[in-house]
């Protein structure tokens, strides 16, 4: 069973291998579309009536009830925020907009004044948001202690892939690949009986080149890159990746990072955090926390590659297959 389409401003591709020759129910496409539409209606920054947009308009010091999905994304975001020392921060949206990379572009890319950046840095304190969330996913209550808005774009695609994968698994199908905007949820095996083989793209403007092949199953995968979305002013290149700790675009030489984690949502968030931290700090964090990450680093006119210890097994299996 193969199905593809568009969602959340990007594309998706889904492959399901039926167990023992079983056919998939005719309504599977409708179920998948329904789940994708549901997640988008919760997390979209473009829909004025999405749960996220409604929360962002909520006043300070007034508890606000949120869904289990919202709570799960918030708790995961908090985990990666702490792990990365604030490099991952879903409240960074106002700064992204200020630089002209967000949904509220206000005239396109621009280099803000330093005082504008400093003012917004004081308004994106993610820890100013208090949460009373059920860890089992039954929803909860959030309270803003200062004006703050959230953007789950750096984790929502991975989360959607996980949710669609769960939907497929709940109907008894254990072998599947769900890809949404490059983030993947993988389970079981291909129809050949072998694990899924995933290609990591070369960090060039011309799409289609393959850097390496990794062999994976029962994991989530996400790749984040810094080589397509940027602008130049007066000979200076400004990346779309904004460091929430400084308010400025990152200036390091990390071109892309691919992360493998227990689920696609966490891989998605970690990949974003690593792109902010840069290669040296990211590799140190990956080794300390036993995280599987594959880095492509700009080096002169070319690129160098480096894998964390946790990622080496995936490369070896891919080369064998």
PDB file of C-alpha atoms in Angstrom:
ATOM      1  CA  UNK A   1       0.000   0.000   0.000  1.00  0.00           C
ATOM      2  CA  UNK A   2       1.502   3.309  -1.063  1.00  0.00           C
ATOM      3  CA  UNK A   3      -0.084   6.678  -0.566  1.00  0.00           C
ATOM      4  CA  UNK A   4       1.172  10.222  -0.994  1.00  0.00           C
ATOM      5  CA  UNK A   5      -0.170  13.749  -0.843  1.00  0.00           C
ATOM      6  CA  UNK A   6       0.253  17.146   0.739  1.00  0.00           C
ATOM      7  CA  UNK A   7      -0.127  18.295   4.330  1.00  0.00           C
ATOM      8  CA  UNK A   8       1.224  20.939   6.710  1.00  0.00           C
ATOM      9  CA  UNK A   9       2.710  22.926   3.822  1.00  0.00           C
ATOM     10  CA  UNK A  10       4.772  19.970   2.613  1.00  0.00           C
ATOM     11  CA  UNK A  11       4.413  16.478   1.112  1.00  0.00           C
ATOM     12  CA  UNK A  12       3.978  13.047   2.654  1.00  0.00           C
ATOM     13  CA  UNK A  13       4.702   9.494   1.473  1.00  0.00           C
ATOM     14  CA  UNK A  14       3.430   6.380   3.236  1.00  0.00           C
ATOM     15  CA  UNK A  15       4.238   2.726   2.577  1.00  0.00           C
ATOM     16  CA  UNK A  16       2.525  -0.128   4.417  1.00  0.00           C
ATOM     17  CA  UNK A  17       3.412  -3.801   3.964  1.00  0.00           C
ATOM     18  CA  UNK A  18       0.313  -5.940   4.723  1.00  0.00           C
ATOM     19  CA  UNK A  19       0.871  -8.794   7.164  1.00  0.00           C
ATOM     20  CA  UNK A  20       0.519 -12.288   5.712  1.00  0.00           C
ATOM     21  CA  UNK A  21      -1.022 -11.058   2.507  1.00  0.00           C
ATOM     22  CA  UNK A  22      -3.850  -9.238   4.252  1.00  0.00           C
ATOM     23  CA  UNK A  23      -5.287  -6.379   2.264  1.00  0.00           C
ATOM     24  CA  UNK A  24      -5.646  -2.954   3.826  1.00  0.00           C
ATOM     25  CA  UNK A  25      -9.123  -1.629   4.565  1.00  0.00           C
ATOM     26  CA  UNK A  26     -10.566   0.600   1.864  1.00  0.00           C
ATOM     27  CA  UNK A  27     -10.933   3.456   4.320  1.00  0.00           C
ATOM     28  CA  UNK A  28      -7.185   3.579   5.162  1.00  0.00           C
ATOM     29  CA  UNK A  29      -6.572   6.652   3.002  1.00  0.00           C
ATOM     30  CA  UNK A  30      -9.471   8.472   4.659  1.00  0.00           C
ATOM     31  CA  UNK A  31      -8.147   7.536   8.103  1.00  0.00           C
ATOM     32  CA  UNK A  32      -4.684   8.829   7.242  1.00  0.00           C
ATOM     33  CA  UNK A  33      -6.015  12.060   5.770  1.00  0.00           C
ATOM     34  CA  UNK A  34      -8.222  12.562   8.797  1.00  0.00           C
ATOM     35  CA  UNK A  35      -5.328  12.168  11.217  1.00  0.00           C
ATOM     36  CA  UNK A  36      -3.118  14.554   9.246  1.00  0.00           C
ATOM     37  CA  UNK A  37      -5.911  17.125   9.098  1.00  0.00           C
ATOM     38  CA  UNK A  38      -6.461  16.754  12.842  1.00  0.00           C
ATOM     39  CA  UNK A  39      -2.801  17.379  13.695  1.00  0.00           C
ATOM     40  CA  UNK A  40      -2.679  20.351  11.338  1.00  0.00           C
ATOM     41  CA  UNK A  41      -5.800  21.832  12.936  1.00  0.00           C
ATOM     42  CA  UNK A  42      -4.051  21.629  16.309  1.00  0.00           C
ATOM     43  CA  UNK A  43      -0.543  22.832  15.473  1.00  0.00           C
ATOM     44  CA  UNK A  44      -0.779  25.142  12.447  1.00  0.00           C
ATOM     45  CA  UNK A  45       0.560  28.674  12.826  1.00  0.00           C
ATOM     46  CA  UNK A  46      -1.316  29.666   9.661  1.00  0.00           C
ATOM     47  CA  UNK A  47      -4.826  28.687  10.789  1.00  0.00           C
ATOM     48  CA  UNK A  48      -6.302  31.355  13.037  1.00  0.00           C
ATOM     49  CA  UNK A  49      -8.543  28.846  14.799  1.00  0.00           C
ATOM     50  CA  UNK A  50      -5.912  26.139  15.393  1.00  0.00           C
ATOM     51  CA  UNK A  51      -5.343  25.157  18.997  1.00  0.00           C
ATOM     52  CA  UNK A  52      -1.866  26.674  18.829  1.00  0.00           C
ATOM     53  CA  UNK A  53      -3.100  29.993  17.422  1.00  0.00           C
ATOM     54  CA  UNK A  54      -5.833  30.208  20.041  1.00  0.00           C
ATOM     55  CA  UNK A  55      -3.312  29.516  22.791  1.00  0.00           C
ATOM     56  CA  UNK A  56      -0.953  32.177  21.431  1.00  0.00           C
ATOM     57  CA  UNK A  57      -3.739  34.750  21.807  1.00  0.00           C
ATOM     58  CA  UNK A  58      -4.466  33.686  25.380  1.00  0.00           C
ATOM     59  CA  UNK A  59      -3.909  36.274  28.100  1.00  0.00           C
ATOM     60  CA  UNK A  60      -1.293  36.098  30.840  1.00  0.00           C
ATOM     61  CA  UNK A  61      -2.011  34.385  34.195  1.00  0.00           C
ATOM     62  CA  UNK A  62      -5.197  32.684  32.980  1.00  0.00           C
ATOM     63  CA  UNK A  63      -5.060  28.848  32.852  1.00  0.00           C
ATOM     64  CA  UNK A  64      -5.817  27.481  29.397  1.00  0.00           C
ATOM     65  CA  UNK A  65      -6.967  23.911  28.735  1.00  0.00           C
ATOM     66  CA  UNK A  66      -5.101  22.081  25.958  1.00  0.00           C
ATOM     67  CA  UNK A  67      -5.363  18.696  24.281  1.00  0.00           C
ATOM     68  CA  UNK A  68      -3.229  15.652  24.956  1.00  0.00           C
ATOM     69  CA  UNK A  69      -1.376  16.228  21.695  1.00  0.00           C
ATOM     70  CA  UNK A  70      -0.502  19.770  22.721  1.00  0.00           C
ATOM     71  CA  UNK A  71       0.735  18.542  26.097  1.00  0.00           C
ATOM     72  CA  UNK A  72       2.871  15.829  24.518  1.00  0.00           C
ATOM     73  CA  UNK A  73       4.546  18.323  22.205  1.00  0.00           C
ATOM     74  CA  UNK A  74       5.096  20.763  25.052  1.00  0.00           C
ATOM     75  CA  UNK A  75       6.667  18.127  27.329  1.00  0.00           C
ATOM     76  CA  UNK A  76       8.946  16.900  24.540  1.00  0.00           C
ATOM     77  CA  UNK A  77       9.923  20.483  23.723  1.00  0.00           C
ATOM     78  CA  UNK A  78      10.781  21.068  27.361  1.00  0.00           C
ATOM     79  CA  UNK A  79      12.936  17.942  27.435  1.00  0.00           C
ATOM     80  CA  UNK A  80      14.969  19.000  24.385  1.00  0.00           C
ATOM     81  CA  UNK A  81      15.096  22.638  25.562  1.00  0.00           C
ATOM     82  CA  UNK A  82      16.747  21.491  28.792  1.00  0.00           C
ATOM     83  CA  UNK A  83      18.995  18.964  27.054  1.00  0.00           C
ATOM     84  CA  UNK A  84      20.274  21.568  24.585  1.00  0.00           C
ATOM     85  CA  UNK A  85      20.671  24.422  27.038  1.00  0.00           C
ATOM     86  CA  UNK A  86      17.976  26.461  25.323  1.00  0.00           C
ATOM     87  CA  UNK A  87      19.179  25.909  21.731  1.00  0.00           C
ATOM     88  CA  UNK A  88      15.772  24.378  20.998  1.00  0.00           C
ATOM     89  CA  UNK A  89      13.048  26.848  21.946  1.00  0.00           C
ATOM     90  CA  UNK A  90       9.517  26.726  20.430  1.00  0.00           C
ATOM     91  CA  UNK A  91       8.985  30.318  21.599  1.00  0.00           C
ATOM     92  CA  UNK A  92      11.605  31.626  19.146  1.00  0.00           C
ATOM     93  CA  UNK A  93       8.917  32.490  16.545  1.00  0.00           C
ATOM     94  CA  UNK A  94       8.925  36.285  17.094  1.00  0.00           C
ATOM     95  CA  UNK A  95      12.667  36.374  16.400  1.00  0.00           C
ATOM     96  CA  UNK A  96      12.265  34.237  13.274  1.00  0.00           C
ATOM     97  CA  UNK A  97       9.571  36.642  12.079  1.00  0.00           C
ATOM     98  CA  UNK A  98      11.784  39.625  12.867  1.00  0.00           C
ATOM     99  CA  UNK A  99      14.450  38.244  10.534  1.00  0.00           C
ATOM    100  CA  UNK A 100      11.851  37.642   7.821  1.00  0.00           C
ATOM    101  CA  UNK A 101      11.816  33.829   7.882  1.00  0.00           C
ATOM    102  CA  UNK A 102       8.501  33.210   9.619  1.00  0.00           C
ATOM    103  CA  UNK A 103       4.814  33.359   8.637  1.00  0.00           C
ATOM    104  CA  UNK A 104       4.649  37.061   9.575  1.00  0.00           C
ATOM    105  CA  UNK A 105       7.323  38.304   7.195  1.00  0.00           C
ATOM    106  CA  UNK A 106       6.342  41.992   7.165  1.00  0.00           C
ATOM    107  CA  UNK A 107       8.272  42.896   4.036  1.00  0.00           C
ATOM    108  CA  UNK A 108      10.635  39.943   3.668  1.00  0.00           C
ATOM    109  CA  UNK A 109      14.144  39.244   4.879  1.00  0.00           C
ATOM    110  CA  UNK A 110      15.783  42.006   6.823  1.00  0.00           C
ATOM    111  CA  UNK A 111      18.602  42.638   9.267  1.00  0.00           C
ATOM    112  CA  UNK A 112      16.980  43.960  12.461  1.00  0.00           C
ATOM    113  CA  UNK A 113      18.394  46.566  14.767  1.00  0.00           C
ATOM    114  CA  UNK A 114      20.231  45.132  17.816  1.00  0.00           C
ATOM    115  CA  UNK A 115      17.767  46.757  20.214  1.00  0.00           C
ATOM    116  CA  UNK A 116      14.879  45.008  18.432  1.00  0.00           C
ATOM    117  CA  UNK A 117      16.605  41.662  18.914  1.00  0.00           C
ATOM    118  CA  UNK A 118      17.343  42.339  22.572  1.00  0.00           C
ATOM    119  CA  UNK A 119      13.756  43.328  23.262  1.00  0.00           C
ATOM    120  CA  UNK A 120      12.422  40.096  21.777  1.00  0.00           C
ATOM    121  CA  UNK A 121      15.006  37.974  23.612  1.00  0.00           C
ATOM    122  CA  UNK A 122      13.363  39.142  26.821  1.00  0.00           C
ATOM    123  CA  UNK A 123       9.958  37.988  25.545  1.00  0.00           C
ATOM    124  CA  UNK A 124      10.759  34.403  24.493  1.00  0.00           C
ATOM    125  CA  UNK A 125      11.431  32.849  27.889  1.00  0.00           C
ATOM    126  CA  UNK A 126      10.068  29.323  27.338  1.00  0.00           C
ATOM    127  CA  UNK A 127      10.304  28.561  31.057  1.00  0.00           C
ATOM    128  CA  UNK A 128       7.845  31.364  31.834  1.00  0.00           C
ATOM    129  CA  UNK A 129       5.137  28.932  30.692  1.00  0.00           C
ATOM    130  CA  UNK A 130       3.854  26.722  33.513  1.00  0.00           C
ATOM    131  CA  UNK A 131       2.262  23.418  32.584  1.00  0.00           C
ATOM    132  CA  UNK A 132       0.043  20.937  34.369  1.00  0.00           C
ATOM    133  CA  UNK A 133       0.032  18.117  31.828  1.00  0.00           C
ATOM    134  CA  UNK A 134      -1.052  14.512  32.123  1.00  0.00           C
ATOM    135  CA  UNK A 135       1.959  12.431  31.051  1.00  0.00           C
ATOM    136  CA  UNK A 136      -0.403   9.803  29.612  1.00  0.00           C
ATOM    137  CA  UNK A 137      -1.584  12.218  26.952  1.00  0.00           C
ATOM    138  CA  UNK A 138      -4.991  13.156  28.357  1.00  0.00           C
ATOM    139  CA  UNK A 139      -4.513  16.896  28.113  1.00  0.00           C
ATOM    140  CA  UNK A 140      -3.861  19.506  30.728  1.00  0.00           C
ATOM    141  CA  UNK A 141      -3.645  23.182  31.545  1.00  0.00           C
ATOM    142  CA  UNK A 142      -1.062  25.815  30.602  1.00  0.00           C
ATOM    143  CA  UNK A 143      -0.544  29.245  32.120  1.00  0.00           C
ATOM    144  CA  UNK A 144       1.530  32.064  30.677  1.00  0.00           C
ATOM    145  CA  UNK A 145       3.510  34.021  33.263  1.00  0.00           C
ATOM    146  CA  UNK A 146       4.469  36.591  30.614  1.00  0.00           C
ATOM    147  CA  UNK A 147       3.339  37.177  27.019  1.00  0.00           C
ATOM    148  CA  UNK A 148       4.653  34.289  24.944  1.00  0.00           C
ATOM    149  CA  UNK A 149       3.720  32.532  21.719  1.00  0.00           C
ATOM    150  CA  UNK A 150       4.727  29.058  20.584  1.00  0.00           C
ATOM    151  CA  UNK A 151       5.555  27.526  17.227  1.00  0.00           C
ATOM    152  CA  UNK A 152       5.828  23.742  16.999  1.00  0.00           C
ATOM    153  CA  UNK A 153       7.010  23.748  13.369  1.00  0.00           C
ATOM    154  CA  UNK A 154      10.329  22.173  14.376  1.00  0.00           C
ATOM    155  CA  UNK A 155       8.605  19.152  15.891  1.00  0.00           C
ATOM    156  CA  UNK A 156       5.086  18.941  14.430  1.00  0.00           C
ATOM    157  CA  UNK A 157       5.982  17.057  11.225  1.00  0.00           C
ATOM    158  CA  UNK A 158       7.822  14.401  13.190  1.00  0.00           C
ATOM    159  CA  UNK A 159       4.941  14.171  15.640  1.00  0.00           C
ATOM    160  CA  UNK A 160       2.452  13.802  12.771  1.00  0.00           C
ATOM    161  CA  UNK A 161       4.543  10.968  11.301  1.00  0.00           C
ATOM    162  CA  UNK A 162       4.486   9.221  14.688  1.00  0.00           C
ATOM    163  CA  UNK A 163       0.720   9.629  15.005  1.00  0.00           C
ATOM    164  CA  UNK A 164       0.023   8.269  11.531  1.00  0.00           C
ATOM    165  CA  UNK A 165       2.333   5.360  12.292  1.00  0.00           C
ATOM    166  CA  UNK A 166       0.401   4.667  15.478  1.00  0.00           C
ATOM    167  CA  UNK A 167      -2.863   4.771  13.570  1.00  0.00           C
ATOM    168  CA  UNK A 168      -1.533   2.174  11.123  1.00  0.00           C
ATOM    169  CA  UNK A 169      -0.191  -0.017  13.947  1.00  0.00           C
ATOM    170  CA  UNK A 170      -3.511   0.126  15.821  1.00  0.00           C
ATOM    171  CA  UNK A 171      -5.096  -1.565  12.820  1.00  0.00           C
ATOM    172  CA  UNK A 172      -2.676  -4.455  13.028  1.00  0.00           C
ATOM    173  CA  UNK A 173      -0.020  -3.446  10.483  1.00  0.00           C
ATOM    174  CA  UNK A 174       3.482  -3.521  11.931  1.00  0.00           C
ATOM    175  CA  UNK A 175       5.562  -2.910   8.779  1.00  0.00           C
ATOM    176  CA  UNK A 176       5.395   0.678   7.554  1.00  0.00           C
ATOM    177  CA  UNK A 177       7.261   3.834   6.611  1.00  0.00           C
ATOM    178  CA  UNK A 178       5.675   7.255   7.145  1.00  0.00           C
ATOM    179  CA  UNK A 179       7.511  10.294   5.771  1.00  0.00           C
ATOM    180  CA  UNK A 180       6.262  13.849   6.236  1.00  0.00           C
ATOM    181  CA  UNK A 181       8.416  16.698   4.976  1.00  0.00           C
ATOM    182  CA  UNK A 182      11.540  14.563   5.327  1.00  0.00           C
ATOM    183  CA  UNK A 183      10.803  13.319   8.854  1.00  0.00           C
ATOM    184  CA  UNK A 184      10.231   9.569   9.135  1.00  0.00           C
ATOM    185  CA  UNK A 185       8.563   7.051  11.406  1.00  0.00           C
ATOM    186  CA  UNK A 186       9.723   3.509  10.595  1.00  0.00           C
ATOM    187  CA  UNK A 187       8.455   0.164  11.843  1.00  0.00           C
ATOM    188  CA  UNK A 188       9.129  -3.460  10.960  1.00  0.00           C
ATOM    189  CA  UNK A 189      10.505  -4.521   7.592  1.00  0.00           C
ATOM    190  CA  UNK A 190      10.109  -3.964   3.869  1.00  0.00           C
ATOM    191  CA  UNK A 191       8.241  -6.492   1.738  1.00  0.00           C
ATOM    192  CA  UNK A 192      11.626  -8.141   1.035  1.00  0.00           C
ATOM    193  CA  UNK A 193      11.997  -8.905   4.743  1.00  0.00           C
ATOM    194  CA  UNK A 194      14.887  -6.441   5.100  1.00  0.00           C
ATOM    195  CA  UNK A 195      15.001  -3.274   7.245  1.00  0.00           C
ATOM    196  CA  UNK A 196      14.171   0.066   5.628  1.00  0.00           C
ATOM    197  CA  UNK A 197      17.073   1.760   3.818  1.00  0.00           C
ATOM    198  CA  UNK A 198      17.153   5.546   4.112  1.00  0.00           C
ATOM    199  CA  UNK A 199      19.210   7.909   1.960  1.00  0.00           C
ATOM    200  CA  UNK A 200      20.721  11.062   3.459  1.00  0.00           C
ATOM    201  CA  UNK A 201      20.832  13.881   0.909  1.00  0.00           C
ATOM    202  CA  UNK A 202      24.015  15.695  -0.043  1.00  0.00           C
ATOM    203  CA  UNK A 203      23.969  19.305   1.259  1.00  0.00           C
ATOM    204  CA  UNK A 204      23.862  21.033  -2.131  1.00  0.00           C
ATOM    205  CA  UNK A 205      21.365  23.330  -3.755  1.00  0.00           C
ATOM    206  CA  UNK A 206      20.754  20.762  -6.482  1.00  0.00           C
ATOM    207  CA  UNK A 207      18.532  18.104  -4.934  1.00  0.00           C
ATOM    208  CA  UNK A 208      18.889  14.401  -5.632  1.00  0.00           C
ATOM    209  CA  UNK A 209      22.457  13.528  -4.566  1.00  0.00           C
ATOM    210  CA  UNK A 210      22.907  10.856  -1.882  1.00  0.00           C
ATOM    211  CA  UNK A 211      25.520  11.259   0.853  1.00  0.00           C
ATOM    212  CA  UNK A 212      25.036   7.860   2.506  1.00  0.00           C
ATOM    213  CA  UNK A 213      22.573   5.025   3.078  1.00  0.00           C
ATOM    214  CA  UNK A 214      21.459   4.002   6.582  1.00  0.00           C
ATOM    215  CA  UNK A 215      19.523   0.843   7.452  1.00  0.00           C
ATOM    216  CA  UNK A 216      16.865   1.395  10.109  1.00  0.00           C
ATOM    217  CA  UNK A 217      13.776  -0.019  11.740  1.00  0.00           C
ATOM    218  CA  UNK A 218      11.493   0.834  14.685  1.00  0.00           C
ATOM    219  CA  UNK A 219      12.878   4.374  15.020  1.00  0.00           C
ATOM    220  CA  UNK A 220      12.196   7.959  14.051  1.00  0.00           C
ATOM    221  CA  UNK A 221      14.503   9.901  11.725  1.00  0.00           C
ATOM    222  CA  UNK A 222      14.812  13.615  11.017  1.00  0.00           C
ATOM    223  CA  UNK A 223      17.216  15.763   9.011  1.00  0.00           C
ATOM    224  CA  UNK A 224      17.746  19.490   9.399  1.00  0.00           C
ATOM    225  CA  UNK A 225      19.832  21.539   6.964  1.00  0.00           C
ATOM    226  CA  UNK A 226      21.176  25.055   6.669  1.00  0.00           C
ATOM    227  CA  UNK A 227      22.091  25.280   2.993  1.00  0.00           C
ATOM    228  CA  UNK A 228      18.901  26.324   1.170  1.00  0.00           C
ATOM    229  CA  UNK A 229      17.059  28.907   3.259  1.00  0.00           C
ATOM    230  CA  UNK A 230      19.056  32.097   3.743  1.00  0.00           C
ATOM    231  CA  UNK A 231      19.479  35.616   2.411  1.00  0.00           C
ATOM    232  CA  UNK A 232      22.440  37.907   1.794  1.00  0.00           C
ATOM    233  CA  UNK A 233      22.888  41.563   2.641  1.00  0.00           C
ATOM    234  CA  UNK A 234      26.050  43.543   1.864  1.00  0.00           C
ATOM    235  CA  UNK A 235      27.983  40.334   1.227  1.00  0.00           C
ATOM    236  CA  UNK A 236      26.930  38.696   4.506  1.00  0.00           C
ATOM    237  CA  UNK A 237      25.000  35.401   4.461  1.00  0.00           C
ATOM    238  CA  UNK A 238      22.219  35.154   7.069  1.00  0.00           C
ATOM    239  CA  UNK A 239      20.941  31.673   7.851  1.00  0.00           C
ATOM    240  CA  UNK A 240      17.256  30.945   8.527  1.00  0.00           C
ATOM    241  CA  UNK A 241      18.385  29.099  11.670  1.00  0.00           C
ATOM    242  CA  UNK A 242      18.054  31.610  14.516  1.00  0.00           C
ATOM    243  CA  UNK A 243      19.819  30.937  17.806  1.00  0.00           C
ATOM    244  CA  UNK A 244      17.178  31.559  20.535  1.00  0.00           C
ATOM    245  CA  UNK A 245      19.957  32.260  23.018  1.00  0.00           C
ATOM    246  CA  UNK A 246      21.414  35.214  21.071  1.00  0.00           C
ATOM    247  CA  UNK A 247      18.665  36.233  18.649  1.00  0.00           C
ATOM    248  CA  UNK A 248      21.059  36.099  15.689  1.00  0.00           C
ATOM    249  CA  UNK A 249      21.372  33.604  12.823  1.00  0.00           C
ATOM    250  CA  UNK A 250      23.902  30.855  13.422  1.00  0.00           C
ATOM    251  CA  UNK A 251      27.354  31.345  11.859  1.00  0.00           C
ATOM    252  CA  UNK A 252      28.945  27.903  12.278  1.00  0.00           C
ATOM    253  CA  UNK A 253      29.863  25.481   9.480  1.00  0.00           C
ATOM    254  CA  UNK A 254      27.362  22.675  10.149  1.00  0.00           C
ATOM    255  CA  UNK A 255      25.499  22.119   6.859  1.00  0.00           C
ATOM    256  CA  UNK A 256      23.095  19.368   7.905  1.00  0.00           C
ATOM    257  CA  UNK A 257      22.434  16.820  10.616  1.00  0.00           C
ATOM    258  CA  UNK A 258      20.425  13.606  10.579  1.00  0.00           C
ATOM    259  CA  UNK A 259      19.184  12.235  13.899  1.00  0.00           C
ATOM    260  CA  UNK A 260      17.799   8.801  14.771  1.00  0.00           C
ATOM    261  CA  UNK A 261      15.710   8.582  17.949  1.00  0.00           C
ATOM    262  CA  UNK A 262      12.975   6.486  19.526  1.00  0.00           C
ATOM    263  CA  UNK A 263      10.366   8.512  17.671  1.00  0.00           C
ATOM    264  CA  UNK A 264      10.249  11.030  14.829  1.00  0.00           C
ATOM    265  CA  UNK A 265       9.117  13.930  17.015  1.00  0.00           C
ATOM    266  CA  UNK A 266      12.166  13.698  19.257  1.00  0.00           C
ATOM    267  CA  UNK A 267      14.471  13.247  16.249  1.00  0.00           C
ATOM    268  CA  UNK A 268      12.875  16.343  14.703  1.00  0.00           C
ATOM    269  CA  UNK A 269      13.460  18.478  17.797  1.00  0.00           C
ATOM    270  CA  UNK A 270      17.020  17.230  18.308  1.00  0.00           C
ATOM    271  CA  UNK A 271      17.942  17.918  14.676  1.00  0.00           C
ATOM    272  CA  UNK A 272      16.798  21.514  15.107  1.00  0.00           C
ATOM    273  CA  UNK A 273      18.735  21.875  18.356  1.00  0.00           C
ATOM    274  CA  UNK A 274      21.904  20.504  16.750  1.00  0.00           C
ATOM    275  CA  UNK A 275      21.627  22.953  13.846  1.00  0.00           C
ATOM    276  CA  UNK A 276      21.619  25.770  16.386  1.00  0.00           C
ATOM    277  CA  UNK A 277      24.449  24.351  18.519  1.00  0.00           C
ATOM    278  CA  UNK A 278      26.839  23.662  15.632  1.00  0.00           C
ATOM    279  CA  UNK A 279      29.061  20.647  15.079  1.00  0.00           C
ATOM    280  CA  UNK A 280      31.418  20.676  18.063  1.00  0.00           C
ATOM    281  CA  UNK A 281      28.779  21.260  20.738  1.00  0.00           C
ATOM    282  CA  UNK A 282      26.339  18.868  19.030  1.00  0.00           C
ATOM    283  CA  UNK A 283      28.827  16.011  18.769  1.00  0.00           C
ATOM    284  CA  UNK A 284      29.785  16.472  22.426  1.00  0.00           C
ATOM    285  CA  UNK A 285      26.099  16.377  23.421  1.00  0.00           C
ATOM    286  CA  UNK A 286      25.425  13.335  21.226  1.00  0.00           C
ATOM    287  CA  UNK A 287      28.327  11.402  22.759  1.00  0.00           C
ATOM    288  CA  UNK A 288      27.403  12.399  26.301  1.00  0.00           C
ATOM    289  CA  UNK A 289      23.743  11.389  25.879  1.00  0.00           C
ATOM    290  CA  UNK A 290      24.346   8.457  23.495  1.00  0.00           C
ATOM    291  CA  UNK A 291      22.369  10.090  20.690  1.00  0.00           C
ATOM    292  CA  UNK A 292      22.585   8.834  17.112  1.00  0.00           C
ATOM    293  CA  UNK A 293      23.524  11.742  14.840  1.00  0.00           C
ATOM    294  CA  UNK A 294      25.223  12.110  11.465  1.00  0.00           C
ATOM    295  CA  UNK A 295      26.779  15.482  10.653  1.00  0.00           C
ATOM    296  CA  UNK A 296      27.807  17.035   7.333  1.00  0.00           C
ATOM    297  CA  UNK A 297      30.166  19.966   7.887  1.00  0.00           C
ATOM    298  CA  UNK A 298      31.252  22.669   5.428  1.00  0.00           C
ATOM    299  CA  UNK A 299      34.990  22.454   4.860  1.00  0.00           C
ATOM    300  CA  UNK A 300      36.495  24.832   2.327  1.00  0.00           C
ATOM    301  CA  UNK A 301      34.797  24.229  -1.016  1.00  0.00           C
ATOM    302  CA  UNK A 302      33.524  20.823   0.054  1.00  0.00           C
ATOM    303  CA  UNK A 303      32.047  18.914   2.936  1.00  0.00           C
ATOM    304  CA  UNK A 304      33.266  16.524   5.619  1.00  0.00           C
ATOM    305  CA  UNK A 305      31.134  13.951   7.406  1.00  0.00           C
ATOM    306  CA  UNK A 306      31.170  12.773  11.003  1.00  0.00           C
ATOM    307  CA  UNK A 307      28.933  10.334  12.872  1.00  0.00           C
ATOM    308  CA  UNK A 308      28.389  10.027  16.589  1.00  0.00           C
ATOM    309  CA  UNK A 309      29.162   6.649  18.143  1.00  0.00           C
ATOM    310  CA  UNK A 310      25.448   5.913  18.351  1.00  0.00           C
ATOM    311  CA  UNK A 311      25.022   6.347  14.584  1.00  0.00           C
ATOM    312  CA  UNK A 312      27.914   4.162  13.388  1.00  0.00           C
ATOM    313  CA  UNK A 313      25.937   0.912  13.473  1.00  0.00           C
ATOM    314  CA  UNK A 314      23.318   2.331  11.099  1.00  0.00           C
ATOM    315  CA  UNK A 315      26.002   3.332   8.572  1.00  0.00           C
ATOM    316  CA  UNK A 316      27.704  -0.081   8.714  1.00  0.00           C
ATOM    317  CA  UNK A 317      24.417  -1.896   8.123  1.00  0.00           C
ATOM    318  CA  UNK A 318      23.566   0.413   5.237  1.00  0.00           C
ATOM    319  CA  UNK A 319      26.924  -0.218   3.546  1.00  0.00           C
ATOM    320  CA  UNK A 320      26.438  -3.973   3.885  1.00  0.00           C
ATOM    321  CA  UNK A 321      22.941  -3.793   2.333  1.00  0.00           C
TER     322      UNK A 321
END
